[in-house]
Coordinates of C-alpha atoms in Angstrom, one line a residue:
Chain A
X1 CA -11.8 -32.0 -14.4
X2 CA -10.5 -28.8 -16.2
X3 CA -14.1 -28.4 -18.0
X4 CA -15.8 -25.8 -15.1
X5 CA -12.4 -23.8 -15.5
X6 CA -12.5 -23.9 -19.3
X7 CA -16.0 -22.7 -19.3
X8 CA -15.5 -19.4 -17.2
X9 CA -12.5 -19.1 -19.4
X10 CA -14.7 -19.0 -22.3
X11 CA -17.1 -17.3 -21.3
X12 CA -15.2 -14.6 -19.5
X13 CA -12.0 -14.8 -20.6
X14 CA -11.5 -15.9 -24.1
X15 CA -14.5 -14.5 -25.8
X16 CA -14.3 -10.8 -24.3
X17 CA -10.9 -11.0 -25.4
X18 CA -11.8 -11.4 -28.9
X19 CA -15.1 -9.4 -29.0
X20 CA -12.6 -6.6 -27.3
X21 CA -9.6 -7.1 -30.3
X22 CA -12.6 -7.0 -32.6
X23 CA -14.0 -4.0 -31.2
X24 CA -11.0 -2.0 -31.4
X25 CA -10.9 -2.0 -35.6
X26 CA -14.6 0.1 -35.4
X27 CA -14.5 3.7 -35.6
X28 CA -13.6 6.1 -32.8
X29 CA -12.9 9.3 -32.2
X30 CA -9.1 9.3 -32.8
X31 CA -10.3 6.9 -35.9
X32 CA -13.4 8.0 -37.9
X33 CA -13.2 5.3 -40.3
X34 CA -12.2 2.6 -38.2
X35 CA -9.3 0.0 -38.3
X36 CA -6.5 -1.7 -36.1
X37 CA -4.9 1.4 -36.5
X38 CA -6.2 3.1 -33.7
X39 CA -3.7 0.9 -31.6
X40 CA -1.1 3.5 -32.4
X41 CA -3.5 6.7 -33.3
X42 CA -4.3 6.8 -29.8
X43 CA -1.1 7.2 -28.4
X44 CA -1.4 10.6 -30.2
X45 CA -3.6 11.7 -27.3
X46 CA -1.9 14.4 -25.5
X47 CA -2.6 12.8 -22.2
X48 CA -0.5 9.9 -23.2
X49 CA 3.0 10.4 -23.3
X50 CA 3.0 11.9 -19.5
X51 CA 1.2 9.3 -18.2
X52 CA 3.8 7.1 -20.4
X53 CA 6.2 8.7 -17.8
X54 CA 4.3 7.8 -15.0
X55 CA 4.4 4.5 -15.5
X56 CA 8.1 4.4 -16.3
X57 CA 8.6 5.6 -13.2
X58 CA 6.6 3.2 -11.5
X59 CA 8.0 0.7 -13.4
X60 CA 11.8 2.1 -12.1
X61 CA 10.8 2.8 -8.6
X62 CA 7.6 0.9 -7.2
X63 CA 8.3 -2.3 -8.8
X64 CA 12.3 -3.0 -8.0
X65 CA 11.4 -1.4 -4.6
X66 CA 8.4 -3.9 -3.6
X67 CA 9.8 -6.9 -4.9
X68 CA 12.4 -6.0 -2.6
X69 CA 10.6 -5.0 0.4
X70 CA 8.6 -7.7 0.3
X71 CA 11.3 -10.8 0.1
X72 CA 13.1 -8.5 2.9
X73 CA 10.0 -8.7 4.9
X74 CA 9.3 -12.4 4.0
X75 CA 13.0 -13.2 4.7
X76 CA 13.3 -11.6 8.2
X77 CA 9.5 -13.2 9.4
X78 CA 10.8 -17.0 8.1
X79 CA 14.5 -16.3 9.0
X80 CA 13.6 -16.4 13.6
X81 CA 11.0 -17.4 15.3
X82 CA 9.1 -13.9 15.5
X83 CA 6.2 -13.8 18.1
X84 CA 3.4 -12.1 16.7
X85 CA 4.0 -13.4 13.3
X86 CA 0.5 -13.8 12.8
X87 CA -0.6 -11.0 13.8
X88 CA 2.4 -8.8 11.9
X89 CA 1.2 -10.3 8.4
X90 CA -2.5 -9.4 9.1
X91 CA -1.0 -6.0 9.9
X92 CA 0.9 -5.1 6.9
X93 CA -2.1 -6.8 4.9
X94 CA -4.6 -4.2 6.4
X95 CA -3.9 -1.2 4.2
X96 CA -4.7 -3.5 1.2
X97 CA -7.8 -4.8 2.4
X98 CA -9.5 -1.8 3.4
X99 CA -11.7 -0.5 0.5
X100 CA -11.3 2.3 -1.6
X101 CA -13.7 4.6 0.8
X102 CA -12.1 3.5 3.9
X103 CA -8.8 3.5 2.9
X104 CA -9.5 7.6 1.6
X105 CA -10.0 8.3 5.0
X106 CA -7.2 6.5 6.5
X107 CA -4.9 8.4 4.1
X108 CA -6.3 11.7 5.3
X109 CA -5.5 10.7 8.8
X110 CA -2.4 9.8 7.7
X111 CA -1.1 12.6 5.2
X112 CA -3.4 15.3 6.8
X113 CA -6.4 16.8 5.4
X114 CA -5.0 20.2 4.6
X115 CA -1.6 19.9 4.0
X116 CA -0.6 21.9 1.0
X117 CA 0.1 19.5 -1.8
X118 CA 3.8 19.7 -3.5
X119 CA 2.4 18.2 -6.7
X120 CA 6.0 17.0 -7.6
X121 CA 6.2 14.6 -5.2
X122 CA 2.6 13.2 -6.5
X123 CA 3.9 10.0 -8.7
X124 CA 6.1 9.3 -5.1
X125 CA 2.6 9.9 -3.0
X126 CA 0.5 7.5 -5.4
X127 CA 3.9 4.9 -5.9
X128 CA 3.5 4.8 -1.7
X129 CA 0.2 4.1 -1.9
X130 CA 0.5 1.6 -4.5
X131 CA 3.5 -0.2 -2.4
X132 CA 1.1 0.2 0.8
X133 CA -2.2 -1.4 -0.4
X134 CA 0.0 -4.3 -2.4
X135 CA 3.1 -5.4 -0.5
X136 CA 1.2 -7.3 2.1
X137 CA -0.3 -9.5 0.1
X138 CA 2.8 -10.8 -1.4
X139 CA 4.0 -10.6 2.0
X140 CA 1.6 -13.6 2.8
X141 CA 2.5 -15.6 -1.0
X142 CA 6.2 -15.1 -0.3
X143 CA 6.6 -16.5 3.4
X144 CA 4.1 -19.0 2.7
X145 CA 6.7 -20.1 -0.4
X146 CA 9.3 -19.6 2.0
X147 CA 7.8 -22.3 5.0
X148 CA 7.6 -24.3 1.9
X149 CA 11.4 -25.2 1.6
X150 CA 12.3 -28.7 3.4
X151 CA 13.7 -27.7 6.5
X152 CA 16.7 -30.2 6.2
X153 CA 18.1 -28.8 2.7
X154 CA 18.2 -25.2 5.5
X155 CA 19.6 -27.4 8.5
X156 CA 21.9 -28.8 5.5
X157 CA 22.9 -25.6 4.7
X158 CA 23.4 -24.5 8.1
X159 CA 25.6 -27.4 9.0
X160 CA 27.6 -26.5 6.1
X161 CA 28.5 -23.1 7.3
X162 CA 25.7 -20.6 5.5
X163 CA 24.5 -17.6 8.1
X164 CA 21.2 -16.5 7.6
X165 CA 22.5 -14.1 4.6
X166 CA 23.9 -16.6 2.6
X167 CA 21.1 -18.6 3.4
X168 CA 18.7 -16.4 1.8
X169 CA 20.3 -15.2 -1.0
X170 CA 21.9 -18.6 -2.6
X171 CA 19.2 -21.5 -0.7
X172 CA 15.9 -19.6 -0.1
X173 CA 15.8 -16.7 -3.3
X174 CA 16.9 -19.5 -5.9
X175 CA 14.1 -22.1 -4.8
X176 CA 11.1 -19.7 -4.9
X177 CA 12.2 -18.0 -8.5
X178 CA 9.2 -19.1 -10.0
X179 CA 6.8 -17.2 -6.9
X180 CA 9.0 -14.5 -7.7
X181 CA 8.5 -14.3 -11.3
X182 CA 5.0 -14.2 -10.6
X183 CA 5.1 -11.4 -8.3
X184 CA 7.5 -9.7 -11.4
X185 CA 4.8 -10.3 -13.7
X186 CA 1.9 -8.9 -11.8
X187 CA 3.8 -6.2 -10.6
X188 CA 4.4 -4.9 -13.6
X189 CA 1.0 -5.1 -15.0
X190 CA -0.1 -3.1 -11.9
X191 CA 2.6 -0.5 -12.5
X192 CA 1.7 -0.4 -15.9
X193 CA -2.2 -0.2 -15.5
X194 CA -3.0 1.6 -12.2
X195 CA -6.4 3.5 -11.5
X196 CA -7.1 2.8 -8.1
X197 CA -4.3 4.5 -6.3
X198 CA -4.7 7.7 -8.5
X199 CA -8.4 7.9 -8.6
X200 CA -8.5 7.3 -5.1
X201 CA -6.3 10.5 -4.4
X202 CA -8.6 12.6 -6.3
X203 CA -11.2 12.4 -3.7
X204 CA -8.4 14.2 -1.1
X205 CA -7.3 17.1 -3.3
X206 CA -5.2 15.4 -6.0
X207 CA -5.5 16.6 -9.3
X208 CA -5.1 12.8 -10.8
X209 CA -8.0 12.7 -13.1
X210 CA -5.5 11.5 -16.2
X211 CA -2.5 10.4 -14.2
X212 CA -2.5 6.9 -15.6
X213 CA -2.9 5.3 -19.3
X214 CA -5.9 3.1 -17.9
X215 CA -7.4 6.3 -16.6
X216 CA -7.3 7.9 -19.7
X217 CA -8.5 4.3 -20.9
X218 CA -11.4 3.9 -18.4
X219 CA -12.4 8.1 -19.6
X220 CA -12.4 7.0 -23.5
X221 CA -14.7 3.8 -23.1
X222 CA -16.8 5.1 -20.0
X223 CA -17.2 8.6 -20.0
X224 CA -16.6 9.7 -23.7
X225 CA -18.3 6.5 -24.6
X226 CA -15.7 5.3 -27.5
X227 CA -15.0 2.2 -26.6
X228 CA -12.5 1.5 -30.0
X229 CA -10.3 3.9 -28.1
X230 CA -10.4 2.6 -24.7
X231 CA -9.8 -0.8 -25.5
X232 CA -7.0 0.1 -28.5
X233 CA -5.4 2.0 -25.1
X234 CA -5.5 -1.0 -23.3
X235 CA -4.6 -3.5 -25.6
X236 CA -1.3 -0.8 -25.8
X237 CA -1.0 -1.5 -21.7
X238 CA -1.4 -5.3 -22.6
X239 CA 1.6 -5.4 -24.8
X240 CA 4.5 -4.2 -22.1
X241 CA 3.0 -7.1 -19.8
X242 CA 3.1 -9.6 -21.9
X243 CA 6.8 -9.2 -22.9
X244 CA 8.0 -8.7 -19.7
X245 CA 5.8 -12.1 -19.2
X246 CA 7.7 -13.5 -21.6
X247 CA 10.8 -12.5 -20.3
X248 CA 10.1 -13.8 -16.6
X249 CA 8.5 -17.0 -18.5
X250 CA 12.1 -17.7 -20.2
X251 CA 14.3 -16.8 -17.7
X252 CA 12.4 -19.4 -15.0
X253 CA 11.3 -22.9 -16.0
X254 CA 7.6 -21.0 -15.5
X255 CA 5.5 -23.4 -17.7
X256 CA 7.4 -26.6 -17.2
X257 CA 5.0 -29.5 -16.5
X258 CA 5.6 -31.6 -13.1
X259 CA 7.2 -34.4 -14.7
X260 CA 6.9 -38.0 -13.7
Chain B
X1 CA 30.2 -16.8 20.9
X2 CA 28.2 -18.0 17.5
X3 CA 25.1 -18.2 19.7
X4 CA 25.6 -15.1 21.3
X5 CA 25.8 -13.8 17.8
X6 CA 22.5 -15.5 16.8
X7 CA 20.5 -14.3 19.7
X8 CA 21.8 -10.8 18.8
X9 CA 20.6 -10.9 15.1
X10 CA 17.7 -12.7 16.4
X11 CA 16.4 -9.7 18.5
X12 CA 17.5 -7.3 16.1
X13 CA 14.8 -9.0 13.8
X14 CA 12.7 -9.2 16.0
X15 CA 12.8 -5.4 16.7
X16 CA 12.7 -4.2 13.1
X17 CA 9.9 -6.4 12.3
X18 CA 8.0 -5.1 15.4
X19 CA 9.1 -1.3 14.6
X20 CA 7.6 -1.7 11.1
X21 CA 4.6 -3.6 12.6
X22 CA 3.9 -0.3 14.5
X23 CA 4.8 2.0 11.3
X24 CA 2.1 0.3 9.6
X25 CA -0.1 0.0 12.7
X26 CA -0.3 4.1 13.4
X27 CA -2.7 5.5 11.0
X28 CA -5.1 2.5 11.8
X29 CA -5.0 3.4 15.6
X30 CA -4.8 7.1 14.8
X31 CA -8.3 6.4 12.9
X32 CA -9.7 4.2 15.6
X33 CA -8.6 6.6 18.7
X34 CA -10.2 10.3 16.7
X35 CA -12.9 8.5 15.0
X36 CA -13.7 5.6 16.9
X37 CA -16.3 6.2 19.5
X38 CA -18.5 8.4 17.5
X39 CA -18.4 5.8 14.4
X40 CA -19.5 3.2 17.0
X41 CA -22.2 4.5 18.4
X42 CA -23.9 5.6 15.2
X43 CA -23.5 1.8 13.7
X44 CA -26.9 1.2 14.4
X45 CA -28.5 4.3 12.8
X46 CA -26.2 3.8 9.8
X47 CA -27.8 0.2 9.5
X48 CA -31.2 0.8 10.9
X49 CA -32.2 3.7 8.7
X50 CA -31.5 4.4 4.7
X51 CA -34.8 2.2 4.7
X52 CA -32.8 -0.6 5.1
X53 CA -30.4 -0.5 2.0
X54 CA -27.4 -1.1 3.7
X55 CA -28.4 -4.3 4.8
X56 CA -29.7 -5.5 1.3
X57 CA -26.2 -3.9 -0.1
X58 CA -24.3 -6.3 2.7
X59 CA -27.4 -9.3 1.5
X60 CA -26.2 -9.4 -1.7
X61 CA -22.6 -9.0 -0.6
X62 CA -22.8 -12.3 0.8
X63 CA -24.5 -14.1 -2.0
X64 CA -21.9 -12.5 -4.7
X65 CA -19.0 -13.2 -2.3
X66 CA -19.5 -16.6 -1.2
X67 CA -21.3 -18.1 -4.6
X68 CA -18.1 -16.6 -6.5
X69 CA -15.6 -17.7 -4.0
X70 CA -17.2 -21.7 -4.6
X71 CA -17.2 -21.3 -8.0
X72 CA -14.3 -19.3 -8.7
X73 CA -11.6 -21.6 -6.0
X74 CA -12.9 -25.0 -6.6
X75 CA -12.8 -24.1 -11.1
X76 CA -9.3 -22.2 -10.2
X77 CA -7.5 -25.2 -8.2
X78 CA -8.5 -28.1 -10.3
X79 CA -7.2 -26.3 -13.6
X80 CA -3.9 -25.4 -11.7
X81 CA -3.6 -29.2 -10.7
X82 CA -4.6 -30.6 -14.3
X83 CA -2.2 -27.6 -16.1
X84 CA 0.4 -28.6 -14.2
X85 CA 0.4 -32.7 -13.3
X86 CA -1.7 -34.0 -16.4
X87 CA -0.9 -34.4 -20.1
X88 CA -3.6 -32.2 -21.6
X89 CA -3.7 -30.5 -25.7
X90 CA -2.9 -27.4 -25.9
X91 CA -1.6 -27.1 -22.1
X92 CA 0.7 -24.2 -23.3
X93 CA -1.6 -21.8 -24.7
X94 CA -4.5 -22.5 -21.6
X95 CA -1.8 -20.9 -19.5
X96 CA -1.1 -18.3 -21.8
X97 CA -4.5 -17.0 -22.3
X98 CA -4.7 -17.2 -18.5
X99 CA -1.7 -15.2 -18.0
X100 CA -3.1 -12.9 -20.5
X101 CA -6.8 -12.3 -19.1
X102 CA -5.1 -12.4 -15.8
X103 CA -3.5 -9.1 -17.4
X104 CA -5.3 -7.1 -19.4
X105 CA -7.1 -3.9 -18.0
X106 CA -10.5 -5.2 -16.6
X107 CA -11.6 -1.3 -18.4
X108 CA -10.8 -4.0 -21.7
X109 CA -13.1 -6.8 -20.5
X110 CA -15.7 -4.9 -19.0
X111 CA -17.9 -4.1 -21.8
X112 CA -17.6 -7.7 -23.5
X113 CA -18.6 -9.2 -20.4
X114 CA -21.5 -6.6 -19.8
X115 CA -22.7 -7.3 -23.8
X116 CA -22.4 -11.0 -22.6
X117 CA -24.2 -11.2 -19.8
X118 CA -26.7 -9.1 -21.4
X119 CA -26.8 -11.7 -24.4
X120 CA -28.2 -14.1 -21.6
X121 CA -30.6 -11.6 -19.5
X122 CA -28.2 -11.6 -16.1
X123 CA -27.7 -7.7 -16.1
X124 CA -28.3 -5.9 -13.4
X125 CA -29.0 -9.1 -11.5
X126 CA -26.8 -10.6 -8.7
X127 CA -26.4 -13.6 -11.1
X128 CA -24.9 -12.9 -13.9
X129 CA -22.5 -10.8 -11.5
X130 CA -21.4 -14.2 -9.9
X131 CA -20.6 -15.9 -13.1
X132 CA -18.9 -12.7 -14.7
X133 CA -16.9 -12.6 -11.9
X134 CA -15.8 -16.6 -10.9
X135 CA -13.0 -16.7 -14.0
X136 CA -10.2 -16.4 -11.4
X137 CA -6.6 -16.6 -13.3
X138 CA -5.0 -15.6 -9.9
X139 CA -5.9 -18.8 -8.3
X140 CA -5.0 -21.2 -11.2
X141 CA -1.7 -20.0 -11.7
X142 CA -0.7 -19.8 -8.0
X143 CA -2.4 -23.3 -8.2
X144 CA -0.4 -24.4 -11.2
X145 CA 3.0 -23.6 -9.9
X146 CA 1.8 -25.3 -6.4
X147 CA 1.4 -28.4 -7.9
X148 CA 4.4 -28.4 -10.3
X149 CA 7.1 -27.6 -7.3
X150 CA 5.2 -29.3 -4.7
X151 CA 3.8 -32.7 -6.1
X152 CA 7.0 -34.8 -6.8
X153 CA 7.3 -36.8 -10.1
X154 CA 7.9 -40.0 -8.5
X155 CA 4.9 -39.6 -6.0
X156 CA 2.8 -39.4 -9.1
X157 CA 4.8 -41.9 -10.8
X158 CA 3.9 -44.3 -7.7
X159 CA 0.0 -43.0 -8.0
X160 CA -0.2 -44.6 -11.7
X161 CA 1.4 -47.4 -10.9
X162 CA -1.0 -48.0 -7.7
X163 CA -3.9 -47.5 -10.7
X164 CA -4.8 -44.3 -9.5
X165 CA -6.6 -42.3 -12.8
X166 CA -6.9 -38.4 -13.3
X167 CA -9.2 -37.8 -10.7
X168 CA -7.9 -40.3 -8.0
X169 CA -4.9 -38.9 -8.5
X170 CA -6.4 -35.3 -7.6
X171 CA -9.0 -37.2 -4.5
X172 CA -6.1 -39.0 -3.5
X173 CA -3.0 -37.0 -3.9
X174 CA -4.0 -33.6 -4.9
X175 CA -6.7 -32.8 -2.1
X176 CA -4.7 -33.7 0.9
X177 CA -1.5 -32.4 -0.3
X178 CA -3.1 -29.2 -1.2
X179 CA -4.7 -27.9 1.9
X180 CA -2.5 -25.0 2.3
X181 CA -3.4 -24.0 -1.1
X182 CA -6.3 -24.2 -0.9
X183 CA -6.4 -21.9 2.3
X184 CA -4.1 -19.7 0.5
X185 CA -6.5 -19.5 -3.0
X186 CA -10.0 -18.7 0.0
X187 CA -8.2 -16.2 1.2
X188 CA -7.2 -14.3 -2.1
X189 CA -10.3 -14.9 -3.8
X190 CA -12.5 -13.7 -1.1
X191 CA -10.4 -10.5 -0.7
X192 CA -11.1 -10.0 -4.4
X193 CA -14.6 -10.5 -4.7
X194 CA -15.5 -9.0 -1.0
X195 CA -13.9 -5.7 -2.4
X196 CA -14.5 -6.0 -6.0
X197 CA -15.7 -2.4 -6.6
X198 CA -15.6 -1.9 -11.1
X199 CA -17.2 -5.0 -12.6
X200 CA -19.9 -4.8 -10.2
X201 CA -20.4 -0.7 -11.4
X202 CA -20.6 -2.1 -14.9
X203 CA -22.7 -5.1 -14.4
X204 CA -25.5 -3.5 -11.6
X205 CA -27.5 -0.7 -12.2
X206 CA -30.4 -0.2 -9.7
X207 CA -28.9 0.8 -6.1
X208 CA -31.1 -1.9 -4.5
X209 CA -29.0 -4.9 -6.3
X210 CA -25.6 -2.9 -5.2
X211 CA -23.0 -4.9 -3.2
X212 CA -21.6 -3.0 -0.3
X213 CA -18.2 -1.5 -1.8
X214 CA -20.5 0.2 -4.3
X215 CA -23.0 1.5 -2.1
X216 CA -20.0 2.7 0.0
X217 CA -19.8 5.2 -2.9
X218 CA -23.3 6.5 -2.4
X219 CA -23.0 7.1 1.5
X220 CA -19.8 8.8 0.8
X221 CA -18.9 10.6 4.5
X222 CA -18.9 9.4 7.7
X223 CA -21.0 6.3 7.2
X224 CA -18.7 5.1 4.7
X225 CA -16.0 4.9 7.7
X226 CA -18.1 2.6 9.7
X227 CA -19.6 0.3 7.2
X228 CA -15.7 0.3 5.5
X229 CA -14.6 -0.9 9.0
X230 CA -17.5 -3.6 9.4
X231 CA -16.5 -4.8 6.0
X232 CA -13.3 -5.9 7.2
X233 CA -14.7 -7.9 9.6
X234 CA -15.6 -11.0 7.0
X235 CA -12.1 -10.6 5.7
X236 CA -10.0 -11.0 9.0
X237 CA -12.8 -13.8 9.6
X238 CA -12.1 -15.3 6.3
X239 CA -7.7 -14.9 7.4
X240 CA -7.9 -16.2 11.0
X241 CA -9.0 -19.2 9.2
X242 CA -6.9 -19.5 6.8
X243 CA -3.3 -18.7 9.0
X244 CA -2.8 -22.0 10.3
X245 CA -2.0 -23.4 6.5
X246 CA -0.4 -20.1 5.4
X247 CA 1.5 -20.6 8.3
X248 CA 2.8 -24.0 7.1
X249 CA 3.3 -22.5 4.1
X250 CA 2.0 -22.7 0.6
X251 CA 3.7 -25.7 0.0
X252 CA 3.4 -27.8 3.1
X253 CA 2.2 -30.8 1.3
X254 CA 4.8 -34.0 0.0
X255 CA 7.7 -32.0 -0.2
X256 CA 7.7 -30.8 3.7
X257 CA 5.8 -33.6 5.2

């Protein structure tokens, strides 16, 4: 039953992984003579440590600040009955389904085509864009793990005295930690790893041609051709992820079988 | 007096929810309302002339999209539903290597998968674009921790006792208690491949075999505002179908009832 998935797991998953661990130890630029060591020779790229900053901040303000906007949002639509809740999910789904052309021309309309950029508010511009293109799709994960709570432990817990406050934060937050985990985890990796957003805001004026570690990535295998160096950069983005994996994998009983 | 209170909160929720539903709402009306009329009219040249590219572009659009979405959902739910009800080897490091080429930079994977699907002749061809991209890690996680919270151990206790095997267990207990999900994995997975803009720049190189987020590129000015807003239209499609189970939630299966 698993063999289709374990197939396209090979075939695109597993075996790109290795040819791409094995690719890294050939030489590059920042390694003429080749070896694992251009995992760490690269972060001597002058590009890197800012863009190291960048995504700490992401890391500090975009993901804390959509996991939280989005179980608020998720809370409020599951906690009445909301007419147009339908219609309010599609809504805050649309600036995350537009495509990257479209959605250049929506944020012209929206910031204005000649406004005078403060470029120290640009991590806060692409952090906004970032939350604005992603929140609505958790949006749609969350409340659907929300519905999926048996209504009598809530009428339970409403009998028993909890308001809707104490009903969210010690019933409905506890019983979809795992959904949250997994928006933690993917959050993170998006924080860490965003191109889109800053890429994007180089077409309206932006100067974010190196903003992020996976642009400088994507400019070292793509356009300079040394893909040791692109991929040594990205395994580097990799290993943040998959400790704070870890770390969300320990702390919820992520990978425990259904047991019967 | 608790009631009163209830209805208060209750409209207080319902206002914020509808203030923020306009928030989001105004850029997309400002668009529509300077934009709008002009964009319309000119659908028909957009798609009439560029000897006819944009409609090969939104051709193999389609093909990709749908193909993919087949491949990718129905190889995405049956692994979450095996990782997480059956007793498989190595069940612990599957998921890990899913979590991890769920998170590595696709800039990573992209040139493996191009030497790849160049080792079997599918480059620049809408084919090996479909199989490069139906490996969907997304949907077998979300699928995996579906089935661990929402498939009770006694339900499946009760299954093997009845007789039922792996897959009658999946026909019979899986399918219909997964409906939901499975609205939940369409949607996603044809939101990702509908809009999937870098693998197909690595894998395609004549502008002929281009799928329409790519070519969106090319046409960069105001046609790319009125395809961009016909390209939603599949995805709405693809979401007014699917609301009714997200509605019910994710997990509306033999927990909920």
């Amino acid at each position: 039953m698993i063999s289709p998935y374990l197939a396209l797991m090979l075939f695109c998953g597993f075996i790109p992984l290795v040819y791409a661990i094995n690719e890294v130890s050939k030489p590059s630029w920042k390694n003429l003579k080749g070896s694992y060591s251009t995992i760490y020779k690269i972060l001597g790229d002058f590009r890197v440590i800012p863009d190291l900053g960048h995504s700490i901040f992401l890391l500090l303000v975009y993901v804390p600040l959509t996991i939280i906007a989005v179980l608020a949002l998720s809370l409020l639509l599951d906690s009445t009955h909301v007419p147009g809740n339908t219609f309010m999910r599609l809504v805050f789904l649309l600036p995350g389904i537009v495509s990257g052309g479209i959605s250049v021309f929506i944020w012209m309309f929206f910031i204005g085509s000649h406004v005078n950029w403060n470029l120290n508010n640009e991590a806060w511009i692409i952090a906004g864009v970032a939350f604005s293109s992603g929140a609505g799709s958790w949006v749609v994960i969350q409340y659907g793990s929300l519905r999926s709570i048996p209504r009598e432990v809530l009428e339970a817990a409403h009998v028993d005295g909890c308001n809707r406050w104490k009903l969210a934060i010690q019933i409905k937050i506890p019983m979809i930690g795992r959904y949250i985990g997994y928006m933690g985890i993917l959050l993170t990796a998006s924080a860490i790893q965003i191109y889109s957003e800053p890429a994007l805001l180089t077409k309206i004026g932006l100067p974010s041609n190196w903003w992020s570690l996976n642009q400088v990535a994507y400019s070292y295998a793509f356009q300079a051709g040394d893909f040791a160096a692109g991929t040594a950069l990205s395994l580097d983005m990799l290993i943040p992820s998959i400790i704070i994996a870890i770390i969300f994998i320990r702390k919820t009983d992520f990978l425990k079988r259904s047991s019967y | 007096m608790s009631s009163r209170i209830e209805k208060r909160n209750s409209r207080f929720i319902n206002l914020t929810l509808w203030a923020l539903t306009i928030f989001v709402l105004l850029p997309f009306i400002w668009l529509i309302r300077q934009a709008g009329p002009q964009y319309i009219l000119s659908t028909r040249f957009v798609f009439m002339n560029q000897n006819g590219i944009v409609l090969a572009w939104l051709k193999n659009s389609l093909l990709f999209s749908l193909t993919a979405l087949g491949l990718s959902v129905i190889s995405s739910v049956t692994a979450g539903f095996v990782l997480a009800i059956l007793v498989i080897p190595f069940r612990k490091f599957l998921l890990f290597i899913t979590l991890v080429t769920m998170l590595i930079p696709i800039t990573a994977m992209a040139l493996p998968l191009y030497v790849l699907v160049d080792k079997v002749h599918l480059t620049d061809n809408i084919w090996g674009l479909i199989i490069a991209s139906s490996y969907y890690p997304f949907g077998t996680f979300l699928s995996y921790l579906y089935f661990v919270s929402a498939m009770p151990g006694d339900l499946i206790g009760m299954g093997r006792i009845d007789g039922l095997g792996d897959w009658g267990l999946f026909w019979h207990l899986g399918i219909p208690l997964s409906r939901s999900l499975w609205s939940v994995v369409i949607f996603f997975s044809f939101l990702n491949l509908w809009n999937s803009y870098q693998l197909p720049k690595v894998l395609l190189n004549d502008t002929r075999h281009y799928t329409l987020p790519m070519g969106l590129e090319l046409l960069y000015g105001s046609s790319t505002a009125i395809v961009g807003v016909l390209m939603l239209i599949p995805i709405l499609g693809v979401y007014l179908l699917s609301q009714q189970a997200i509605e019910r939630g994710i997990f509306s299966g033999a927990v909920t009832g």
